[in-house]
PDB file of C-alpha atoms and ligand atoms in Angstrom:
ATOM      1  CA  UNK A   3      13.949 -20.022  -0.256  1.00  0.00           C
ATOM      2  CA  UNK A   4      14.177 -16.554   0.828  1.00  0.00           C
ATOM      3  CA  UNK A   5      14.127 -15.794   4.426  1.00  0.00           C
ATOM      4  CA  UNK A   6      11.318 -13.739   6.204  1.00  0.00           C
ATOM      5  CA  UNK A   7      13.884 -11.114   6.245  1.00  0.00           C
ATOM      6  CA  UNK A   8      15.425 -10.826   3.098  1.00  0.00           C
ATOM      7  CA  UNK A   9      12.010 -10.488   1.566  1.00  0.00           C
ATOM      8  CA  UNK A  10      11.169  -7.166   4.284  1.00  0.00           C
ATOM      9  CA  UNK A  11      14.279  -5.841   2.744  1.00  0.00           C
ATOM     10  CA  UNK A  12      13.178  -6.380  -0.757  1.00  0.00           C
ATOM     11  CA  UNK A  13       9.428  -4.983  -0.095  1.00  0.00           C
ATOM     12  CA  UNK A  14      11.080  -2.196   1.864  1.00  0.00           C
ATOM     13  CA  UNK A  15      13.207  -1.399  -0.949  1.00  0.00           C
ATOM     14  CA  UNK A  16      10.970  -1.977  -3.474  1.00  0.00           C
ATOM     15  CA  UNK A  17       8.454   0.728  -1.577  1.00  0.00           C
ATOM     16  CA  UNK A  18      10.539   3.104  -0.831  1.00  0.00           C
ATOM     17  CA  UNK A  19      11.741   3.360  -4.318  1.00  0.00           C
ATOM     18  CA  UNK A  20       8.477   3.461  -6.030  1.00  0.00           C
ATOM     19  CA  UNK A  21       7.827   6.395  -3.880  1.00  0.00           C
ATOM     20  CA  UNK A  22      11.094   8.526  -4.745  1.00  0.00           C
ATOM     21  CA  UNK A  23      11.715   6.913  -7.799  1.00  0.00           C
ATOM     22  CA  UNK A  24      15.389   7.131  -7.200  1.00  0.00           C
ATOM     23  CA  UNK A  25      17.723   4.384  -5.457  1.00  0.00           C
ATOM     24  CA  UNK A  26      17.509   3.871  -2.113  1.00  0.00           C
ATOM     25  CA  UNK A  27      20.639   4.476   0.382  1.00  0.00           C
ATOM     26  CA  UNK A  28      21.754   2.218   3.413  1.00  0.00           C
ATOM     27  CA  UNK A  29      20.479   5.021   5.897  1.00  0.00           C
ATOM     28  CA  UNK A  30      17.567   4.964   4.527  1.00  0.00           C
ATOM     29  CA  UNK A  31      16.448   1.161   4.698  1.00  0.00           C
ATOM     30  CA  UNK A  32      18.265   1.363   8.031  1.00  0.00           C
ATOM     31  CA  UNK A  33      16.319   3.228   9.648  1.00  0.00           C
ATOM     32  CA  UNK A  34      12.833   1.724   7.927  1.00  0.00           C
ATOM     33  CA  UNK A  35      13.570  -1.734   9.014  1.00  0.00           C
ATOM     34  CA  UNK A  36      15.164  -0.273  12.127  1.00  0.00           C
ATOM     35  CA  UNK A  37      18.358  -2.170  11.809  1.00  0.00           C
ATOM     36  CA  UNK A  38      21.987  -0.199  12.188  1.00  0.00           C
ATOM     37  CA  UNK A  39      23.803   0.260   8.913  1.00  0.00           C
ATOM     38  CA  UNK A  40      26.204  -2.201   9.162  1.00  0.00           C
ATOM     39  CA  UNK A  41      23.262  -4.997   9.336  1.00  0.00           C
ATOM     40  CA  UNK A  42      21.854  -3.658   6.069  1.00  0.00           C
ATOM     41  CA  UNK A  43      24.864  -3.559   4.155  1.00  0.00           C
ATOM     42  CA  UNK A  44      25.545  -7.133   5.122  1.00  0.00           C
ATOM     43  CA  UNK A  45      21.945  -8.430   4.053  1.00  0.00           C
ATOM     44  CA  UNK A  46      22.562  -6.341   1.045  1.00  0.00           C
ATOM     45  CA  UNK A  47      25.062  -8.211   0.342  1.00  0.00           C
ATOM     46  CA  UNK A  48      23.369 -11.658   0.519  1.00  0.00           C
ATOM     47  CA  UNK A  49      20.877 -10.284  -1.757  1.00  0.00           C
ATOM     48  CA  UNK A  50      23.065  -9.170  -4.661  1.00  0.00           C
ATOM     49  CA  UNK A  51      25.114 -12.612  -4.573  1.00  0.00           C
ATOM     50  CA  UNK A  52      21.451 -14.014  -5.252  1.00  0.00           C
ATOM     51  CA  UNK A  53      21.015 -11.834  -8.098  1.00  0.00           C
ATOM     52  CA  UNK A  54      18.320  -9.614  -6.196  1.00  0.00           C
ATOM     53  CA  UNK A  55      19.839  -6.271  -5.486  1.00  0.00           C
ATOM     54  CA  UNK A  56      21.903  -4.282  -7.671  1.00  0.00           C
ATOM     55  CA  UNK A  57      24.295  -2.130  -5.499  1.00  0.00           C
ATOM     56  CA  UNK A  58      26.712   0.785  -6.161  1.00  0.00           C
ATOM     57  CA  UNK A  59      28.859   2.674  -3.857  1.00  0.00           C
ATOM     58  CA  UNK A  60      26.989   6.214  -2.654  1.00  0.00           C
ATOM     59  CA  UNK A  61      24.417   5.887  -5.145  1.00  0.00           C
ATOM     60  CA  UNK A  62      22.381   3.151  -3.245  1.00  0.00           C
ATOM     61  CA  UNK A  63      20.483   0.031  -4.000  1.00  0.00           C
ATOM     62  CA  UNK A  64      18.126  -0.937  -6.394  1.00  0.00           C
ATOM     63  CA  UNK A  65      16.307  -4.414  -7.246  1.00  0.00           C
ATOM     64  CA  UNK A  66      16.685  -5.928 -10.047  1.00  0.00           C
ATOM     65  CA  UNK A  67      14.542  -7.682 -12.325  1.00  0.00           C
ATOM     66  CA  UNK A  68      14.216 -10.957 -10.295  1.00  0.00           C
ATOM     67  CA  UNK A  69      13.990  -8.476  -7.232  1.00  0.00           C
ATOM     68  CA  UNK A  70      11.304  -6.546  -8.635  1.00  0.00           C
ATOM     69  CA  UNK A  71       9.147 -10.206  -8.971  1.00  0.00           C
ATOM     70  CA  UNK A  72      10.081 -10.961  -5.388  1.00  0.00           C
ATOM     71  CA  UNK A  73       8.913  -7.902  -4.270  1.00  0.00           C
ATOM     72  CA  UNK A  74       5.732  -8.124  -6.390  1.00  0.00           C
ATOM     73  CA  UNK A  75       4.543 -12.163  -5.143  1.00  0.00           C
ATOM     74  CA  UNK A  76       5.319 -10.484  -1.643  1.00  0.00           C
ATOM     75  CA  UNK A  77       2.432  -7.819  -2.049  1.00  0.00           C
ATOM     76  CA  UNK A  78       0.289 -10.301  -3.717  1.00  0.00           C
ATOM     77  CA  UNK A  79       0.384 -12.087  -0.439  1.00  0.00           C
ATOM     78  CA  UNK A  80      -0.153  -9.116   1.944  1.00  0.00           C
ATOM     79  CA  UNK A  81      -2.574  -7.501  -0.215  1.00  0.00           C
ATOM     80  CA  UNK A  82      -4.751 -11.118  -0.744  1.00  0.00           C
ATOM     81  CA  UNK A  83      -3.960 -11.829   2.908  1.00  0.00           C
ATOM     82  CA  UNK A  84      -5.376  -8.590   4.355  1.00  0.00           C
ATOM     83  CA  UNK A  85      -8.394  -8.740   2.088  1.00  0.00           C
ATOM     84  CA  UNK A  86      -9.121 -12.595   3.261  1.00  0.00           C
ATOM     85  CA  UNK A  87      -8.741 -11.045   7.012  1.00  0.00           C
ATOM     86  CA  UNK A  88     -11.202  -8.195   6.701  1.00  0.00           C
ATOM     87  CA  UNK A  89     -13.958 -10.090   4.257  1.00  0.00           C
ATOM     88  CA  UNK A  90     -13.529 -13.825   5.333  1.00  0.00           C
ATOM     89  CA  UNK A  91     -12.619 -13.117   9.442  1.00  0.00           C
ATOM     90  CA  UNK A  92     -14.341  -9.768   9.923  1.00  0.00           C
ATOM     91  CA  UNK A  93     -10.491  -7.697  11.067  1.00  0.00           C
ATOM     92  CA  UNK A  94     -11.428  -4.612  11.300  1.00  0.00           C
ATOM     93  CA  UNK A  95      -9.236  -2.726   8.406  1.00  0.00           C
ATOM     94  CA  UNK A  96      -6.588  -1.000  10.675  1.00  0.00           C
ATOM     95  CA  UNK A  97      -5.665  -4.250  11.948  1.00  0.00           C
ATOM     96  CA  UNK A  98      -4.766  -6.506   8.792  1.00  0.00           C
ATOM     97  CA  UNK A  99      -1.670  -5.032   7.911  1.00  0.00           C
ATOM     98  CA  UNK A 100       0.953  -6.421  11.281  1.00  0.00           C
ATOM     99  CA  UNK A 101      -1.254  -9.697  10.729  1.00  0.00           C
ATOM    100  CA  UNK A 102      -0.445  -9.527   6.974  1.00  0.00           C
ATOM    101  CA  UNK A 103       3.080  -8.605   7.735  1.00  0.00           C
ATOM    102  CA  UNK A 104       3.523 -11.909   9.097  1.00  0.00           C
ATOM    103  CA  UNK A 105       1.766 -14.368   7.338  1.00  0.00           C
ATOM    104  CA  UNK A 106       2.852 -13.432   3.722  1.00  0.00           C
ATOM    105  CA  UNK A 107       6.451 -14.547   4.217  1.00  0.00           C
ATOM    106  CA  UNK A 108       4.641 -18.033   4.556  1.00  0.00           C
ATOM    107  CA  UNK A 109       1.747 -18.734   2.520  1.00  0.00           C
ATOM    108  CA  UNK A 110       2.750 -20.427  -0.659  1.00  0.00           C
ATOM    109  CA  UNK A 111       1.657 -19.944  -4.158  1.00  0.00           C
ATOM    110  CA  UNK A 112      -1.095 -22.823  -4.159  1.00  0.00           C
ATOM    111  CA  UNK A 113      -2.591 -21.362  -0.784  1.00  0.00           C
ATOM    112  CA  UNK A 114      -2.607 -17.507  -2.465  1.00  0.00           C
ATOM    113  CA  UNK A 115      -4.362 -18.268  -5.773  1.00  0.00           C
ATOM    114  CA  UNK A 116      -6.712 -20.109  -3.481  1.00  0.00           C
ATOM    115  CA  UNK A 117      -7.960 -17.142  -1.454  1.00  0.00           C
ATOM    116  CA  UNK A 118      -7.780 -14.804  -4.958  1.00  0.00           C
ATOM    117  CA  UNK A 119     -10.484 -17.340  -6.062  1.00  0.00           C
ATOM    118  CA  UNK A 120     -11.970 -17.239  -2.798  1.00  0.00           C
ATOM    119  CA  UNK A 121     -12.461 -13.624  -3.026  1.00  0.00           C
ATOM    120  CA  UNK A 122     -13.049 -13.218  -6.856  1.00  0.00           C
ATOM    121  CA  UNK A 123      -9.765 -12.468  -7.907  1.00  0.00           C
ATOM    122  CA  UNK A 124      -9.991  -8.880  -6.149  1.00  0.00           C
ATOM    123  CA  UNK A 125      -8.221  -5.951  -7.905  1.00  0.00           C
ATOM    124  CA  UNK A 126      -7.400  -4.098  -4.288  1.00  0.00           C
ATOM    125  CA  UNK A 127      -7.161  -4.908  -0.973  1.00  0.00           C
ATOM    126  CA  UNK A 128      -9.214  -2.859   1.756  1.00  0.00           C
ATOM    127  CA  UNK A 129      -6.699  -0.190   1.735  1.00  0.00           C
ATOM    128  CA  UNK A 130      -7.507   0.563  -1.892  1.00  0.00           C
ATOM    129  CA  UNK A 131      -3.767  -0.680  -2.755  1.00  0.00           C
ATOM    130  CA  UNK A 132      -3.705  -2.809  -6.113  1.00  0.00           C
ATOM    131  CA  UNK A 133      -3.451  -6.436  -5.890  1.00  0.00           C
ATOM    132  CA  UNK A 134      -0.866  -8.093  -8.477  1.00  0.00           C
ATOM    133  CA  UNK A 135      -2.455 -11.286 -10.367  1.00  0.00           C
ATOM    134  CA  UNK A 136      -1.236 -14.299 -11.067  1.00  0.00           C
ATOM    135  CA  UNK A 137       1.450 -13.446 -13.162  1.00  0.00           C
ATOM    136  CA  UNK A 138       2.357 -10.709 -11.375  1.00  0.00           C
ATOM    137  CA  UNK A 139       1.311  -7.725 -13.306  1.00  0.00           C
ATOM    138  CA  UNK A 140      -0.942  -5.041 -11.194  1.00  0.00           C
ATOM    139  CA  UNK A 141      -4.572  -4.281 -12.664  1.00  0.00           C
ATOM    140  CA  UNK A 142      -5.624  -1.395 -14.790  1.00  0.00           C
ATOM    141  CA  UNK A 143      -6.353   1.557 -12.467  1.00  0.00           C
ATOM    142  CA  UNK A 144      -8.294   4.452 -12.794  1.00  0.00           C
ATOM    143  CA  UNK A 145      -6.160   8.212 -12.655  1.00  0.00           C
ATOM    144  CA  UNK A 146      -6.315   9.038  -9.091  1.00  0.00           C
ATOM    145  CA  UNK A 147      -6.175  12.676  -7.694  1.00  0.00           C
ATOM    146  CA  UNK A 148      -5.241  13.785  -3.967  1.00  0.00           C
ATOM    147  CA  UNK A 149      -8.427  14.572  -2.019  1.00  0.00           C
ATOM    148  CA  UNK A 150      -6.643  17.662  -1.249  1.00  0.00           C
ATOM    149  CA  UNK A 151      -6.654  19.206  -4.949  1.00  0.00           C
ATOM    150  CA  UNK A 152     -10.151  18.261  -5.618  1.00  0.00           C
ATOM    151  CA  UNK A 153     -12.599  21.573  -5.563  1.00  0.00           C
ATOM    152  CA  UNK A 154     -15.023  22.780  -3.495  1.00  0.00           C
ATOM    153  CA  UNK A 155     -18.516  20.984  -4.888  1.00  0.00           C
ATOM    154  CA  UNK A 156     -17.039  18.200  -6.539  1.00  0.00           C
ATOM    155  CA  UNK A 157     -17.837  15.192  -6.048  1.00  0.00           C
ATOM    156  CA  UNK A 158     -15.713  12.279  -5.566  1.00  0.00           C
ATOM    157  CA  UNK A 159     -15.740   8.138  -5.162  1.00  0.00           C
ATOM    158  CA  UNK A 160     -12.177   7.302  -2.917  1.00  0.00           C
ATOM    159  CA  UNK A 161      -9.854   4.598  -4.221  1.00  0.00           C
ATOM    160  CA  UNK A 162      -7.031   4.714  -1.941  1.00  0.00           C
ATOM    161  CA  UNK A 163      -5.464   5.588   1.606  1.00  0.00           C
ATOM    162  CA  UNK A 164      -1.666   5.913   1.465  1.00  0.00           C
ATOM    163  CA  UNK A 165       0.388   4.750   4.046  1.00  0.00           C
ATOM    164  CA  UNK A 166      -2.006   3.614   6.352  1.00  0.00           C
ATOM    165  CA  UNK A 167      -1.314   3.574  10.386  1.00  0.00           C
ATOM    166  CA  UNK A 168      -3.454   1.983  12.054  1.00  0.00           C
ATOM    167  CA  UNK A 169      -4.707   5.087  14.071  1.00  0.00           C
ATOM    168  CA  UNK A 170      -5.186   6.982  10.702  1.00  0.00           C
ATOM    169  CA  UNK A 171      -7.646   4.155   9.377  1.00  0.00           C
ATOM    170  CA  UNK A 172      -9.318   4.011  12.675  1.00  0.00           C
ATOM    171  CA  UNK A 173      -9.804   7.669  12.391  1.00  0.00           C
ATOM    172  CA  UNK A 174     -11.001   6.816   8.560  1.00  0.00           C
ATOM    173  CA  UNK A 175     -13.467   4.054   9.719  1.00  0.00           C
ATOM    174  CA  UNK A 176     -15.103   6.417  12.270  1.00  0.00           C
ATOM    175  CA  UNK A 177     -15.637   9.478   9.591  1.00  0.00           C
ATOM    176  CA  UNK A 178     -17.267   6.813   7.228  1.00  0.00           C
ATOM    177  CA  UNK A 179     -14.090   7.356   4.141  1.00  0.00           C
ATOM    178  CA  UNK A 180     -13.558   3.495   2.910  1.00  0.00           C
ATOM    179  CA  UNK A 181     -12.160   2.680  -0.671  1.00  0.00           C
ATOM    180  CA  UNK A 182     -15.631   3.036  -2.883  1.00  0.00           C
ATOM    181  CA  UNK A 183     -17.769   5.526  -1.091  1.00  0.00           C
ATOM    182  CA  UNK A 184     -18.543   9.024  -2.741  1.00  0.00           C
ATOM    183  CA  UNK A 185     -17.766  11.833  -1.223  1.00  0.00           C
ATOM    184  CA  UNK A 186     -18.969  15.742  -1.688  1.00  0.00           C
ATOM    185  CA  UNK A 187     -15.979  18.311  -1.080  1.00  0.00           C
ATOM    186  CA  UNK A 188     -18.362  20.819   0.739  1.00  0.00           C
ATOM    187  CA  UNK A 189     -15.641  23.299   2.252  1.00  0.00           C
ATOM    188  CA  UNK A 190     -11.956  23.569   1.242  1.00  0.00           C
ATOM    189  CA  UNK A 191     -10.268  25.663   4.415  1.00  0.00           C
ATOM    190  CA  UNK A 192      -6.847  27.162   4.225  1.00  0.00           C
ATOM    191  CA  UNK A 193      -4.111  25.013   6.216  1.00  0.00           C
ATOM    192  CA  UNK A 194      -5.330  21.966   4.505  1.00  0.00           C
ATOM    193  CA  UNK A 195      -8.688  20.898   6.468  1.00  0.00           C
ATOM    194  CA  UNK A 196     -11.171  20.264   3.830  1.00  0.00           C
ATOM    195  CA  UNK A 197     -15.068  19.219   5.237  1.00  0.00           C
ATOM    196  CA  UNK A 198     -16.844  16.525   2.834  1.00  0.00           C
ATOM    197  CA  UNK A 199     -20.134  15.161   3.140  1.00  0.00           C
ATOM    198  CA  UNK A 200     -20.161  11.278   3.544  1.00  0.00           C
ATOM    199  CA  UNK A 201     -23.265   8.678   3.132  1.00  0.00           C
ATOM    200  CA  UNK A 202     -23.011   9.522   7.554  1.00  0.00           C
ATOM    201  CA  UNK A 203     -22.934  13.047   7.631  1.00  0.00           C
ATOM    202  CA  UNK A 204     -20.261  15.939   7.305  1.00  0.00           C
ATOM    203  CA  UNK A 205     -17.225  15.416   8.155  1.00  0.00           C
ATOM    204  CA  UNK A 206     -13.957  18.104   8.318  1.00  0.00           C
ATOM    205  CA  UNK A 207     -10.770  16.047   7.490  1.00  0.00           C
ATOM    206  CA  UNK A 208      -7.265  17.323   9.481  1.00  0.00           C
ATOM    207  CA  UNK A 209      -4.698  17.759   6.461  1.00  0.00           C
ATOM    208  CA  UNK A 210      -2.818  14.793   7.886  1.00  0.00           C
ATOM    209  CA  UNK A 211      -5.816  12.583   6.631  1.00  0.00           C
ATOM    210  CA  UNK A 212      -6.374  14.813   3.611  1.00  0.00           C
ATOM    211  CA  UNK A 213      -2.913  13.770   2.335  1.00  0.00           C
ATOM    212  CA  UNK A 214      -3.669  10.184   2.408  1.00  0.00           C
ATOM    213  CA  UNK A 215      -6.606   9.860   0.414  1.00  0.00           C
ATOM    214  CA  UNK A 216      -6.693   9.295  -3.545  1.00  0.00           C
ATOM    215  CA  UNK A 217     -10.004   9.773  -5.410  1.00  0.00           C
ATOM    216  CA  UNK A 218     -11.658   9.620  -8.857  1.00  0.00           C
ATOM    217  CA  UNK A 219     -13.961  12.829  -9.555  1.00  0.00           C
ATOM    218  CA  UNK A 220     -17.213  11.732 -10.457  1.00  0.00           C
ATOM    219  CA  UNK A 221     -18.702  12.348 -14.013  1.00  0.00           C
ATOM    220  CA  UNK A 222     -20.924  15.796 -14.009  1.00  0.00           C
ATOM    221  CA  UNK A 223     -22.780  13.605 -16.362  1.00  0.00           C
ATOM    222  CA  UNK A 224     -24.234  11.215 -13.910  1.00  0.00           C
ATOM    223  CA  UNK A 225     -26.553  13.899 -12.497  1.00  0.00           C
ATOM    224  CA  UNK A 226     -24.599  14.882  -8.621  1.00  0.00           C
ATOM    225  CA  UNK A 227     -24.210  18.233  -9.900  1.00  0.00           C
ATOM    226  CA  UNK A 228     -27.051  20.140  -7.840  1.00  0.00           C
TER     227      UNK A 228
HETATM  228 ZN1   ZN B 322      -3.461  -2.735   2.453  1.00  0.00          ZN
END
């Protein structure tokens, strides 16, 4: 058994580097999990005598294969957990993730296939964030683009809102922009505020939000062009 802690490093690892796609230093994770450098480089440690972490002076850490499938059961947990909150217990979705953050170092395997069956074996979680199945290998996903390259007129269905704070989704919530709903891109300002139209009403989007959402244009074929 892993503890609770070991497995934030992994998932913080195993995030950060799917991000840069490059190995990820002691500074770095320090200051992620908040912990000084010394602390890291001893849990480090304890990972890569269990075969988790593969570490090499000034270039970093990275996991390895059997790190990689930690890392992986750990966001099938939080991603089925914060799906079961927000469907099955009515959480609003900018409160799942510190509840998530805590239960999935405890739920075991039996319990997590459970709730995927539960929920029809969901491919994302409320964030839009893809859910790994059973044997650990993430769903097919459509090719997403940033809401902030999509054109003026276009319209758009969202899939995904990158690293979500919970003010950010709360902001979300209240505009009406949820994985699944289609948006219009109406106005495209300079400085990064773009306006869409939602099912609600129109909406202008600060480029902080902008960043975070991913989208799928829409088809010209299935008639939205006016
Ligand atoms: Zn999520």
């Amino acid at each position: 058994m892993l503890s609770a802690v070991m497995e934030d490093y992994i998932k913080a690892i195993y995030t950060i580097e799917s991000d840069s796609g490059e190995r990820v230093s002691t500074s770095t994770l320090a200051d992620e999990l908040d912990v000084t450098a010394p602390t890291v480089s001893s849990t480090l440690k304890k990972l890569e005598e269990r075969g988790l972490v593969d570490r090499e002076e000034y270039k970093g850490v990275t996991l390895t294969e059997e790190g990689e499938l930690v890392a992986l059961e750990i966001l099938r947990h939080h991603r089925l957990l914060e799906a079961f909150l927000t469907d099955q217990l009515d959480y609003d979705w900018a409160d799942v993730h510190d509840e998530a953050d805590r239960l999935e170092h405890h739920v075991s395997e039996e319990l997590t296939d459970r709730i995927a069956e539960s929920l029809g074996n969901p491919p994302v979680d409320p964030h839009g964030d893809p859910i790994p199945d059973a044997d650990l290998s993430f769903p097919e996903e459509s090719e997403t683009i940033r809401l902030a390259d999509a054109d003026k007129g276009e319209c758009v269905t969202v899939r995904r809102i990158r690293h979500q704070g919970n003010a950010e989704l709360r902001y979300l919530a209240d505009a009406g922009v949820r994985p699944g709903m289609e948006l219009t891109v109406v106005d495209v300002a300079p400085f990064g505020m773009v306006t869409v139209e939602t099912a609600t009403g129109t909406q202008s989007l600060p480029e902080d939000i902008v960043q975070l959402i991913e989208v799928v244009p829409l088809a010209v074929a299935d008639g939205v062009e006016s």
